[in-house]
mmCIF file of C-alpha atoms and ligand atoms in Angstrom:
data_model
loop_
_atom_site.group_PDB
_atom_site.id
_atom_site.type_symbol
_atom_site.label_atom_id
_atom_site.label_comp_id
_atom_site.label_asym_id
_atom_site.label_seq_id
_atom_site.Cartn_x
_atom_site.Cartn_y
_atom_site.Cartn_z
ATOM 1 C CA UNK Z 316 0.000 0.000 0.000
ATOM 2 C CA UNK Z 317 2.729 2.416 0.999
ATOM 3 C CA UNK Z 318 4.729 1.484 -2.112
ATOM 4 C CA UNK Z 319 1.728 2.214 -4.364
ATOM 5 C CA UNK Z 320 1.253 5.674 -2.802
ATOM 6 C CA UNK Z 321 4.944 6.401 -3.168
ATOM 7 C CA UNK Z 322 4.819 5.484 -6.890
ATOM 8 C CA UNK Z 323 1.741 7.718 -7.325
ATOM 9 C CA UNK Z 324 3.609 10.648 -5.753
ATOM 10 C CA UNK Z 325 6.671 10.019 -7.928
ATOM 11 C CA UNK Z 326 4.457 9.873 -11.035
ATOM 12 C CA UNK Z 327 2.820 13.171 -10.089
ATOM 13 C CA UNK Z 328 6.222 14.790 -9.523
ATOM 14 C CA UNK Z 329 7.386 13.523 -12.906
ATOM 15 C CA UNK Z 330 4.319 15.076 -14.592
ATOM 16 C CA UNK Z 331 4.831 18.411 -12.789
ATOM 17 C CA UNK Z 332 8.524 18.332 -13.658
ATOM 18 C CA UNK Z 333 7.977 17.724 -17.362
ATOM 19 C CA UNK Z 334 5.242 20.382 -17.500
ATOM 20 C CA UNK Z 335 7.579 22.921 -15.947
ATOM 21 C CA UNK Z 336 10.275 22.114 -18.468
ATOM 22 C CA UNK Z 337 7.895 22.444 -21.413
ATOM 23 C CA UNK Z 338 6.487 25.658 -19.907
ATOM 24 C CA UNK Z 339 10.002 27.076 -19.526
ATOM 25 C CA UNK Z 340 10.947 26.065 -23.036
ATOM 26 C CA UNK Z 341 7.807 27.701 -24.390
ATOM 27 C CA UNK Z 342 8.850 30.965 -22.626
ATOM 28 C CA UNK Z 343 12.281 30.628 -24.198
ATOM 29 C CA UNK Z 344 10.694 30.191 -27.624
ATOM 30 C CA UNK Z 345 8.524 33.265 -27.049
ATOM 31 C CA UNK Z 346 11.615 35.317 -26.148
ATOM 32 C CA UNK Z 347 13.391 34.157 -29.288
ATOM 33 C CA UNK Z 348 10.322 34.997 -31.356
ATOM 34 C CA UNK Z 349 10.111 38.473 -29.765
ATOM 35 C CA UNK Z 350 13.805 39.142 -30.414
ATOM 36 C CA UNK Z 351 13.304 38.099 -34.020
ATOM 37 C CA UNK Z 352 10.261 40.379 -34.384
ATOM 38 C CA UNK Z 353 12.205 43.279 -32.812
ATOM 39 C CA UNK Z 354 15.073 42.695 -35.254
ATOM 40 C CA UNK Z 355 12.644 42.593 -38.181
ATOM 41 C CA UNK Z 356 10.966 45.819 -37.026
ATOM 42 C CA UNK Z 357 14.345 47.506 -36.545
ATOM 43 C CA UNK Z 358 15.427 46.468 -40.015
ATOM 44 C CA UNK Z 359 12.120 47.667 -41.492
ATOM 45 C CA UNK Z 360 12.571 51.016 -39.756
ATOM 46 C CA UNK Z 361 16.118 51.274 -41.116
ATOM 47 C CA UNK Z 362 17.684 50.839 -37.674
ATOM 48 C CA UNK Z 363 20.995 49.079 -37.525
ATOM 49 C CA UNK Z 364 21.210 46.363 -34.818
ATOM 50 C CA UNK Z 365 24.819 47.405 -34.240
ATOM 51 C CA UNK Z 366 23.337 50.437 -32.421
ATOM 52 C CA UNK Z 367 23.161 48.101 -29.407
ATOM 53 C CA UNK Z 368 26.958 47.859 -29.445
ATOM 54 C CA UNK Z 369 27.212 51.663 -29.654
ATOM 55 C CA UNK Z 370 24.683 52.137 -26.869
ATOM 56 C CA UNK Z 371 26.704 49.928 -24.524
ATOM 57 C CA UNK Z 372 29.590 52.420 -24.838
ATOM 58 C CA UNK Z 373 27.423 55.200 -23.370
ATOM 59 C CA UNK Z 374 28.443 54.955 -19.740
ATOM 60 C CA UNK Z 375 27.764 58.397 -18.245
ATOM 61 C CA UNK Z 376 24.347 60.120 -18.117
ATOM 62 C CA UNK Z 377 25.103 62.513 -15.260
ATOM 63 C CA UNK Z 378 24.505 66.238 -15.803
ATOM 64 C CA UNK Z 379 27.409 68.667 -15.348
ATOM 65 C CA UNK Z 380 27.950 72.419 -15.434
ATOM 66 C CA UNK Z 381 30.883 74.785 -14.915
ATOM 67 C CA UNK Z 382 32.116 74.316 -11.341
ATOM 68 C CA UNK Z 383 33.453 77.897 -11.480
ATOM 69 C CA UNK Z 384 31.645 79.885 -14.212
ATOM 70 C CA UNK Z 385 34.447 82.497 -14.231
ATOM 71 C CA UNK Z 386 37.134 79.879 -14.817
ATOM 72 C CA UNK Z 387 35.780 76.914 -16.772
ATOM 73 C CA UNK Z 388 38.179 74.024 -17.217
ATOM 74 C CA UNK Z 389 39.338 72.807 -20.624
ATOM 75 C CA UNK Z 390 37.244 69.655 -20.165
ATOM 76 C CA UNK Z 391 34.125 71.682 -19.309
ATOM 77 C CA UNK Z 392 34.639 73.900 -22.376
ATOM 78 C CA UNK Z 393 35.215 70.830 -24.560
ATOM 79 C CA UNK Z 394 31.829 69.339 -23.611
ATOM 80 C CA UNK Z 395 29.617 72.416 -23.593
ATOM 81 C CA UNK Z 396 27.436 73.305 -26.608
ATOM 82 C CA UNK Z 397 28.406 76.556 -28.315
ATOM 83 C CA UNK Z 398 25.324 78.235 -29.821
ATOM 84 C CA UNK Z 399 25.616 81.000 -32.381
ATOM 85 C CA UNK Z 400 23.100 82.865 -34.510
ATOM 86 C CA UNK Z 401 23.577 83.674 -38.175
ATOM 87 C CA UNK Z 402 21.592 85.491 -40.840
ATOM 88 C CA UNK Z 403 17.871 85.266 -41.467
ATOM 89 C CA UNK Z 404 16.511 83.554 -44.551
ATOM 90 C CA UNK Z 405 13.929 85.143 -46.853
ATOM 91 C CA UNK Z 406 11.087 83.770 -44.708
ATOM 92 C CA UNK Z 407 12.445 85.155 -41.460
ATOM 93 C CA UNK Z 408 14.031 81.987 -40.051
ATOM 94 C CA UNK Z 409 17.321 82.595 -38.261
ATOM 95 C CA UNK Z 410 20.348 80.358 -38.737
ATOM 96 C CA UNK Z 411 21.178 78.621 -35.439
ATOM 97 C CA UNK Z 412 24.488 76.759 -35.290
ATOM 98 C CA UNK Z 413 25.465 74.406 -32.508
ATOM 99 C CA UNK Z 414 28.864 72.845 -32.102
ATOM 100 C CA UNK Z 415 30.187 70.946 -29.120
ATOM 101 C CA UNK Z 416 33.173 72.623 -27.588
ATOM 102 C CA UNK Z 417 33.603 76.276 -26.693
ATOM 103 C CA UNK Z 418 36.461 78.674 -27.410
ATOM 104 C CA UNK Z 419 37.692 76.492 -30.264
ATOM 105 C CA UNK Z 420 38.187 73.418 -28.073
ATOM 106 C CA UNK Z 421 36.576 70.681 -30.128
ATOM 107 C CA UNK Z 422 35.370 67.431 -28.615
ATOM 108 C CA UNK Z 423 36.923 64.197 -30.002
ATOM 109 C CA UNK Z 424 34.994 62.010 -32.453
ATOM 110 C CA UNK Z 425 36.325 58.469 -32.183
ATOM 111 C CA UNK Z 426 34.736 55.031 -31.958
ATOM 112 C CA UNK Z 427 35.350 55.026 -28.202
ATOM 113 C CA UNK Z 428 34.700 58.672 -27.294
ATOM 114 C CA UNK Z 429 32.202 60.898 -29.057
ATOM 115 C CA UNK Z 430 29.197 63.213 -28.713
ATOM 116 C CA UNK Z 431 26.315 60.758 -28.822
ATOM 117 C CA UNK Z 432 23.395 63.200 -28.922
ATOM 118 C CA UNK Z 433 22.382 66.829 -29.241
ATOM 119 C CA UNK Z 434 18.987 68.032 -28.137
ATOM 120 C CA UNK Z 435 17.696 71.553 -28.823
ATOM 121 C CA UNK Z 436 14.974 73.482 -26.970
ATOM 122 C CA UNK Z 437 13.178 76.675 -27.913
ATOM 123 C CA UNK Z 438 11.706 78.314 -24.810
ATOM 124 C CA UNK Z 439 12.007 74.983 -22.955
ATOM 125 C CA UNK Z 440 10.149 73.040 -25.654
ATOM 126 C CA UNK Z 441 12.225 70.395 -27.402
ATOM 127 C CA UNK Z 442 12.456 71.097 -31.134
ATOM 128 C CA UNK Z 443 15.145 68.597 -32.076
ATOM 129 C CA UNK Z 444 16.848 65.445 -30.839
ATOM 130 C CA UNK Z 445 19.657 63.832 -32.836
ATOM 131 C CA UNK Z 446 21.705 60.764 -31.991
ATOM 132 C CA UNK Z 447 25.186 60.310 -33.463
ATOM 133 C CA UNK Z 448 26.973 57.107 -34.316
ATOM 134 C CA UNK Z 449 30.432 56.587 -32.831
ATOM 135 C CA UNK Z 450 33.435 57.443 -34.920
ATOM 136 C CA UNK Z 451 34.004 59.996 -37.610
ATOM 137 C CA UNK Z 452 30.996 62.241 -37.161
ATOM 138 C CA UNK Z 453 31.390 65.366 -35.066
ATOM 139 C CA UNK Z 454 28.650 66.809 -32.845
ATOM 140 C CA UNK Z 455 27.387 69.726 -34.894
ATOM 141 C CA UNK Z 456 23.997 71.030 -36.036
ATOM 142 C CA UNK Z 457 22.590 73.767 -38.223
ATOM 143 C CA UNK Z 458 18.966 74.877 -38.128
ATOM 144 C CA UNK Z 459 16.854 77.677 -39.434
ATOM 145 C CA UNK Z 460 14.442 78.606 -36.647
ATOM 146 C CA UNK Z 461 11.695 81.214 -36.436
ATOM 147 C CA UNK Z 462 12.851 83.386 -33.517
ATOM 148 C CA UNK Z 463 11.443 86.353 -31.669
ATOM 149 C CA UNK Z 464 13.235 88.794 -29.397
ATOM 150 C CA UNK Z 465 13.513 87.324 -25.910
ATOM 151 C CA UNK Z 466 13.342 83.683 -27.085
ATOM 152 C CA UNK Z 467 15.643 81.228 -25.342
ATOM 153 C CA UNK Z 468 17.553 78.552 -27.231
ATOM 154 C CA UNK Z 469 19.039 75.773 -25.169
ATOM 155 C CA UNK Z 470 21.265 72.950 -26.399
ATOM 156 C CA UNK Z 471 21.988 69.793 -24.418
ATOM 157 C CA UNK Z 472 24.653 67.337 -25.501
ATOM 158 C CA UNK Z 473 25.946 64.018 -24.252
ATOM 159 C CA UNK Z 474 29.478 62.657 -24.294
ATOM 160 C CA UNK Z 475 29.429 58.894 -23.941
ATOM 161 C CA UNK Z 476 32.157 59.007 -21.267
ATOM 162 C CA UNK Z 477 31.990 62.451 -19.635
ATOM 163 C CA UNK Z 478 28.238 62.981 -19.409
ATOM 164 C CA UNK Z 479 25.732 65.675 -20.265
ATOM 165 C CA UNK Z 480 26.371 69.415 -20.599
ATOM 166 C CA UNK Z 481 24.061 72.220 -21.650
ATOM 167 C CA UNK Z 482 24.083 75.908 -22.510
ATOM 168 C CA UNK Z 483 21.556 78.483 -23.581
ATOM 169 C CA UNK Z 484 21.351 81.916 -25.181
ATOM 170 C CA UNK Z 485 18.692 84.618 -25.263
ATOM 171 C CA UNK Z 486 17.775 86.143 -28.610
HETATM 172 FE FE1 FE2 I 451 34.102 63.560 -23.664
#
């Protein structure tokens, strides 16, 4: 009698065990399917899967500013967006140029160390966000923007290693 009950329990455990394994393997299959769908969607959207590799190199998302505004360091100048205004076009849009690095100190653009994004705000509303691939391309942007006196333009940029810096100007 006791032996029969023991065999019943073992049989039940075996059924539970095999169900768990098939349940786990079905989760694994779902994950694989999802990864495949994500890859297909990325490819359809023109996104390169190697962006994942690039994204792993972005290791600092802290925000920084000049520790001493009267005496910024070379590193602070190198990471801060420099915003300048140019001429107006025939429809009244003003040329806005943004480069990363002030006073002629230009940030590096290598595979390992680069400006990975620039975001631009007009009166605290984001009007642009651009991500840069690593290597070769330098953090720089040109826009024609409709501006009024008193408007504020702010640029925020990220260095993959040294973090996020911002600056702004009033028109
Ligand atoms: Fe940097």
